[in-house]
Amino acid sequence: MLVQMSKVQIIGTHDVLERTVQTLHNAGVVQITEKPPLVDALALDERAARQRDEITQLLTRLDALLALLPAHPQPKDLNARYAAEATRGINKVIAAAQRALAQLDPTAQDLARRRDELEADQVTLPRYAKTMRQLMPLAADLAPLKNYETVALLVERRFSAVIEMLRVQLPEITNEQFELVSRDIDPDTTAAILVFPREHSAAIHTFLGRESITQVRLPDELTNVPFKDALATIETRLAQIPPALKNIHRELDALADHWRTSLAVWSAVLRDRLQELEVLRRFGATQYTFVVVGWMPRKQIAALRDALARQVGDHVLLEELPLTEREREHAPVVLANPRPAQPFEFLVRLMALPRYGTIDPTPIMAIFLPIFFGMILGDIGYGALVLLGTLYLLRKVKSGGFKSLLIIMLYCALWSIAFGFWYGEFFGTLGEAIGLHPFFNRGEAVLPLFAFSIALGIVQVGLGFALGIYQAIKLHQRHALLDRVAKVIALIAIFMLVAVSSDALPKELFTPGLALLIVGTVLLMRTIGWVGILLAPIEILGTVSNILSYLRLAAIGLASVYLAMVANELAGITGNIIFGVIVAGLFHALNLALGIFSPTIQSLRLHYVEFFSKFFEGGGERYAPFKREGIA
Amino acid sequence: MEVGLAAIGAGLAVGLAAVGTGLAQGRIGSAGAGVIAEKPELLGTMIVLLAIPETMIILGFAVAAIILLVK
């Protein structure tokens, strides 16, 4: 069912603007539309504009700070604290948040910066240590000299000619005042250490840079440490990191313990306030009054009017606006269904939100879809497994689309078990082995099963057409009405002809049937236009194939029966109990996986393609009322 | 002889219909993967489009069953 919506207009004097906005925000039922035409936009006064900027800035800082602090389990009184702060007055909340930020921000930022540095060191220092260790054997050959600089080089072995080149070039640059030792340290790398007086430093670095020889870079604080000591320094540093990090984490935890909840509550309250300020852009204003237009469920108008009278007084007026046909099409859509059918709204939305004023197929889907699923799977064993699996998952999943799917699965599993009794199937043919007697053996009675499927198709497609015709009359869609009526006439005619040719109806009905078919086809041609001469027969055939498409209810189920049969037979052939059980188990697992997936897709498809196409009109606009977001 | 021909016919009915469905679904599926990457909200529409060619193999199966079962 779609909730009946009304367009309302709220007019008040400027002195009650603030309270009106708050009342609307608390009520949370009006979806405020863009500024009404013919009036000027409401201009924010200077104080409100300043407050908006202040809150925006505060929120950025609060969010950044919240991101720094480690997450904590939510306290139980979170909502109570949110409610308390929300009623405390916005200026007090702003002041409190500012005070807290001034006190907290520098400390937290500093802690976070130190934590990041330490964590970075923890990753990079071991890499340096590895290089240093490779160079150590070389460094041992060099005496530490004052006023000398040491440069380490790591060269890939295939470029080791570079080192020879250095030996040729360096005497020229340094007046032979240098030492270069090199050694192959592993199969791929040659290491070299170059020592030279500091006065040649610039010349050598330029030279190395020009020749694209990469030096081993050390962290800044290690560049002046003698080479031999560097490794020891790195190892000491590495050992110090974990305790230091632990300390920082402890401090951050303490901060979070103390502040996190307050910060989150302020952030939520400020966000609410920001919404109230920003929604004013959609308000219109005259010299003495403001005006705002919005959509809301008609049933709640009285309650809102009441709330406005109580909390704002008689300076504000709420009235329902008459709707034009065009406006009605753009009304936002709220689905409201009885509780058991609600999970199926998810499946309807997956297709599209129905347009306002059209039929919501949710309740019908809630009836048919599980039956279709059950009819396809139709096995006590598989059904029970699906049921158990769903119940188990339902305990873990608390909300969202997945939960809807699980509840739908629950209905489907129950119907599978019911059909399982009817078909006498328990993991396929095992049912007979344990003494289950089928009322209807679908493995044998294939043709009656086909007939039953097609009968279901006729029922659902017929229902779709009935709804489509009702909707076309209600919405004055002459074209759609003619189209659907024509197809129904043609369908009836085709069934008459089929029945006559298979002797189910007397021969005399052949001519009326043919006449009816011609009437239907011509009517359809008329609605489509000139191309209709070609298209009408195709469309009618399409409708027939829509009904034949319900054969899948029988066919997919039979495939699953045969697979289960194969599983049990194969297990029998093995002649070994243990091996047989393993083979059967594997096949049944495969069959169960297919047996969950494919009936879901197939029954969904029957609804989306065969059933919806007869009446469903998507493109509804989602209802998004102006309301407090609350605290998550 | 007749039984053999009927069996071949039934096999062709299922097999050729399956090939047709497979070809169609392959193309729709690859296009669908692209669509869903760009617009995840069209998932429902894509499932529908992907499921449309399945009618062929279902009808093929029905024809095969009728060939084998209706005497």
Short mmCIF file of C-alpha atoms in Angstrom, two decimals, chain A residues 141-329:
data_model
loop_
_atom_site.label_atom_id
_atom_site.label_comp_id
_atom_site.label_asym_id
_atom_site.label_seq_id
_atom_site.Cartn_x
_atom_site.Cartn_y
_atom_site.Cartn_z
CA ASP A 141 87.71 -1.86 7.34
CA LEU A 142 87.48 1.90 7.78
CA ALA A 143 88.87 3.83 10.69
CA PRO A 144 86.56 6.62 11.93
CA LEU A 145 88.10 9.91 10.90
CA LYS A 146 87.15 13.38 11.97
CA ASN A 147 86.16 15.85 9.30
CA TYR A 148 85.63 13.07 6.88
CA GLU A 149 82.34 12.15 5.33
CA THR A 150 81.15 8.65 4.67
CA VAL A 151 78.81 7.75 1.84
CA ALA A 152 77.40 4.30 1.36
CA LEU A 153 76.37 3.02 -2.05
CA LEU A 154 74.40 -0.05 -3.04
CA VAL A 155 74.77 -0.96 -6.69
CA GLU A 156 73.10 -3.75 -8.58
CA ARG A 157 75.72 -6.31 -9.56
CA ARG A 158 75.19 -5.88 -13.29
CA PHE A 159 76.02 -2.17 -12.95
CA SER A 160 79.14 -2.79 -10.86
CA ALA A 161 81.25 -1.13 -13.58
CA VAL A 162 80.10 2.08 -11.91
CA ILE A 163 82.44 1.41 -9.03
CA GLU A 164 85.39 1.09 -11.41
CA MET A 165 84.38 4.38 -12.95
CA LEU A 166 84.40 5.98 -9.48
CA ARG A 167 87.91 4.72 -8.92
CA VAL A 168 89.01 6.47 -12.13
CA GLN A 169 87.14 9.74 -11.60
CA LEU A 170 87.45 10.35 -7.88
CA PRO A 171 91.21 10.95 -7.67
CA GLU A 172 90.68 13.95 -9.94
CA ILE A 173 87.90 15.45 -7.81
CA THR A 174 89.48 14.86 -4.42
CA ASN A 175 93.18 15.14 -5.17
CA GLU A 176 93.48 11.51 -4.34
CA GLN A 177 92.22 12.11 -0.80
CA PHE A 178 89.61 9.37 -0.63
CA GLU A 179 89.11 5.77 0.18
CA LEU A 180 86.69 3.44 -1.58
CA VAL A 181 86.08 -0.11 -0.48
CA SER A 182 83.59 -2.38 -2.20
CA ARG A 183 82.41 -5.92 -1.86
CA ASP A 184 79.70 -8.17 -3.30
CA ILE A 185 77.32 -8.69 -0.43
CA ASP A 186 74.79 -10.94 -2.08
CA PRO A 187 74.30 -12.44 -5.54
CA ASP A 188 72.59 -9.26 -6.82
CA THR A 189 74.23 -6.41 -4.99
CA THR A 190 77.58 -4.79 -4.67
CA ALA A 191 78.06 -2.47 -1.73
CA ALA A 192 80.58 0.31 -1.55
CA ILE A 193 81.63 2.80 1.08
CA LEU A 194 83.29 6.00 0.12
CA VAL A 195 85.20 8.17 2.62
CA PHE A 196 86.47 11.62 1.73
CA PRO A 197 87.27 14.96 3.44
CA ARG A 198 84.28 17.16 4.11
CA GLU A 199 85.65 19.97 1.95
CA HIS A 200 84.95 17.86 -1.16
CA SER A 201 81.45 17.02 -0.03
CA ALA A 202 79.62 19.32 -2.44
CA ALA A 203 81.69 18.29 -5.46
CA ILE A 204 81.23 14.60 -4.80
CA HIS A 205 77.49 14.79 -4.20
CA THR A 206 77.08 16.76 -7.42
CA PHE A 207 79.14 14.15 -9.23
CA LEU A 208 77.15 11.26 -7.79
CA GLY A 209 73.92 13.04 -8.64
CA ARG A 210 75.03 13.68 -12.22
CA GLU A 211 75.99 10.04 -12.74
CA SER A 212 72.67 8.92 -11.16
CA ILE A 213 74.37 6.82 -8.50
CA THR A 214 72.00 6.26 -5.61
CA GLN A 215 73.28 6.66 -2.11
CA VAL A 216 71.89 4.83 0.85
CA ARG A 217 69.82 7.42 2.63
CA LEU A 218 69.63 7.35 6.38
CA PRO A 219 67.10 9.10 8.61
CA ASP A 220 68.17 12.68 9.27
CA GLU A 221 69.14 12.09 12.87
CA LEU A 222 71.57 9.33 11.81
CA THR A 223 73.48 11.19 9.10
CA ASN A 224 76.02 12.58 11.55
CA VAL A 225 76.41 9.44 13.59
CA PRO A 226 79.55 7.45 12.70
CA PHE A 227 78.72 4.60 10.44
CA LYS A 228 79.59 1.90 12.92
CA ASP A 229 77.29 3.33 15.60
CA ALA A 230 74.34 3.82 13.32
CA LEU A 231 73.19 0.23 13.45
CA ALA A 232 73.30 0.16 17.22
CA THR A 233 71.36 3.44 17.33
CA ILE A 234 68.69 2.02 15.06
CA GLU A 235 68.31 -1.07 17.19
CA THR A 236 68.00 0.96 20.37
CA ARG A 237 65.37 3.14 18.73
CA LEU A 238 63.42 0.11 17.55
CA ALA A 239 63.40 -1.33 21.03
CA GLN A 240 62.05 1.92 22.44
CA ILE A 241 59.12 2.18 20.04
CA PRO A 242 56.67 -0.42 21.42
CA PRO A 243 56.60 0.91 25.00
CA ALA A 244 56.33 4.48 23.73
CA LEU A 245 53.44 3.51 21.47
CA LYS A 246 51.75 1.72 24.30
CA ASN A 247 51.96 4.84 26.41
CA ILE A 248 50.45 6.98 23.69
CA HIS A 249 47.63 4.50 23.13
CA ARG A 250 46.93 4.52 26.84
CA GLU A 251 46.72 8.30 26.88
CA LEU A 252 44.47 8.36 23.82
CA ASP A 253 42.25 5.72 25.41
CA ALA A 254 41.96 7.79 28.54
CA LEU A 255 40.99 10.84 26.48
CA ALA A 256 38.43 8.82 24.54
CA ASP A 257 37.00 7.40 27.75
CA HIS A 258 36.47 10.83 29.12
CA TRP A 259 35.41 12.77 26.05
CA ARG A 260 34.21 10.57 23.25
CA THR A 261 30.54 10.42 24.24
CA SER A 262 30.30 14.14 24.90
CA LEU A 263 31.93 14.93 21.57
CA ALA A 264 29.61 12.57 19.68
CA VAL A 265 26.55 14.04 21.41
CA TRP A 266 27.58 17.62 20.66
CA SER A 267 28.36 16.70 17.09
CA ALA A 268 24.85 15.22 16.66
CA VAL A 269 23.16 18.23 18.29
CA LEU A 270 25.15 20.69 16.19
CA ARG A 271 24.36 18.74 13.03
CA ASP A 272 20.66 18.98 13.89
CA ARG A 273 20.98 22.72 14.34
CA LEU A 274 22.86 23.08 11.07
CA GLN A 275 20.01 21.26 9.33
CA GLU A 276 17.53 23.70 10.85
CA LEU A 277 19.55 26.64 9.56
CA GLU A 278 20.04 25.16 6.13
CA VAL A 279 16.42 24.22 5.59
CA LEU A 280 15.59 27.92 5.82
CA ARG A 281 16.89 28.27 2.26
CA ARG A 282 13.70 26.56 1.15
CA PHE A 283 11.50 29.00 3.02
CA GLY A 284 9.83 31.91 1.28
CA ALA A 285 9.28 35.25 3.00
CA THR A 286 7.15 38.37 2.77
CA GLN A 287 7.62 41.44 4.87
CA TYR A 288 5.81 40.02 7.91
CA THR A 289 5.49 36.32 7.27
CA PHE A 290 7.38 33.24 6.21
CA VAL A 291 5.93 30.44 4.14
CA VAL A 292 7.02 26.88 3.56
CA VAL A 293 5.50 24.10 1.45
CA GLY A 294 6.01 20.39 1.93
CA TRP A 295 4.69 16.87 1.52
CA MET A 296 3.43 14.80 4.43
CA PRO A 297 1.25 11.74 5.05
CA ARG A 298 -2.34 12.97 5.19
CA LYS A 299 -3.07 11.01 8.35
CA GLN A 300 -0.51 12.99 10.31
CA ILE A 301 -1.76 16.45 9.43
CA ALA A 302 -4.02 16.70 12.48
CA ALA A 303 -1.21 15.70 14.83
CA LEU A 304 1.18 18.22 13.33
CA ARG A 305 -1.43 20.98 13.45
CA ASP A 306 -1.90 20.13 17.11
CA ALA A 307 1.81 20.24 17.83
CA LEU A 308 2.15 23.59 16.09
CA ALA A 309 -0.75 25.04 18.06
CA ARG A 310 0.70 23.77 21.32
CA GLN A 311 4.33 24.68 20.82
CA VAL A 312 4.15 27.73 18.57
CA GLY A 313 0.75 29.26 19.21
CA ASP A 314 -1.69 30.93 16.87
CA HIS A 315 0.84 32.89 14.84
CA VAL A 316 1.30 29.94 12.55
CA LEU A 317 -1.15 28.29 10.20
CA LEU A 318 -1.04 24.92 8.48
CA GLU A 319 -3.30 24.29 5.52
CA GLU A 320 -3.65 21.50 3.02
CA LEU A 321 -3.16 22.55 -0.59
CA PRO A 322 -5.26 21.22 -3.48
CA LEU A 323 -3.24 18.99 -5.80
CA THR A 324 -2.94 19.27 -9.57
CA GLU A 325 -2.59 16.08 -11.60
CA ARG A 326 1.06 16.92 -12.35
CA GLU A 327 1.90 17.56 -8.72
CA ARG A 328 0.30 14.31 -7.68
CA GLU A 329 2.69 12.41 -9.94
#
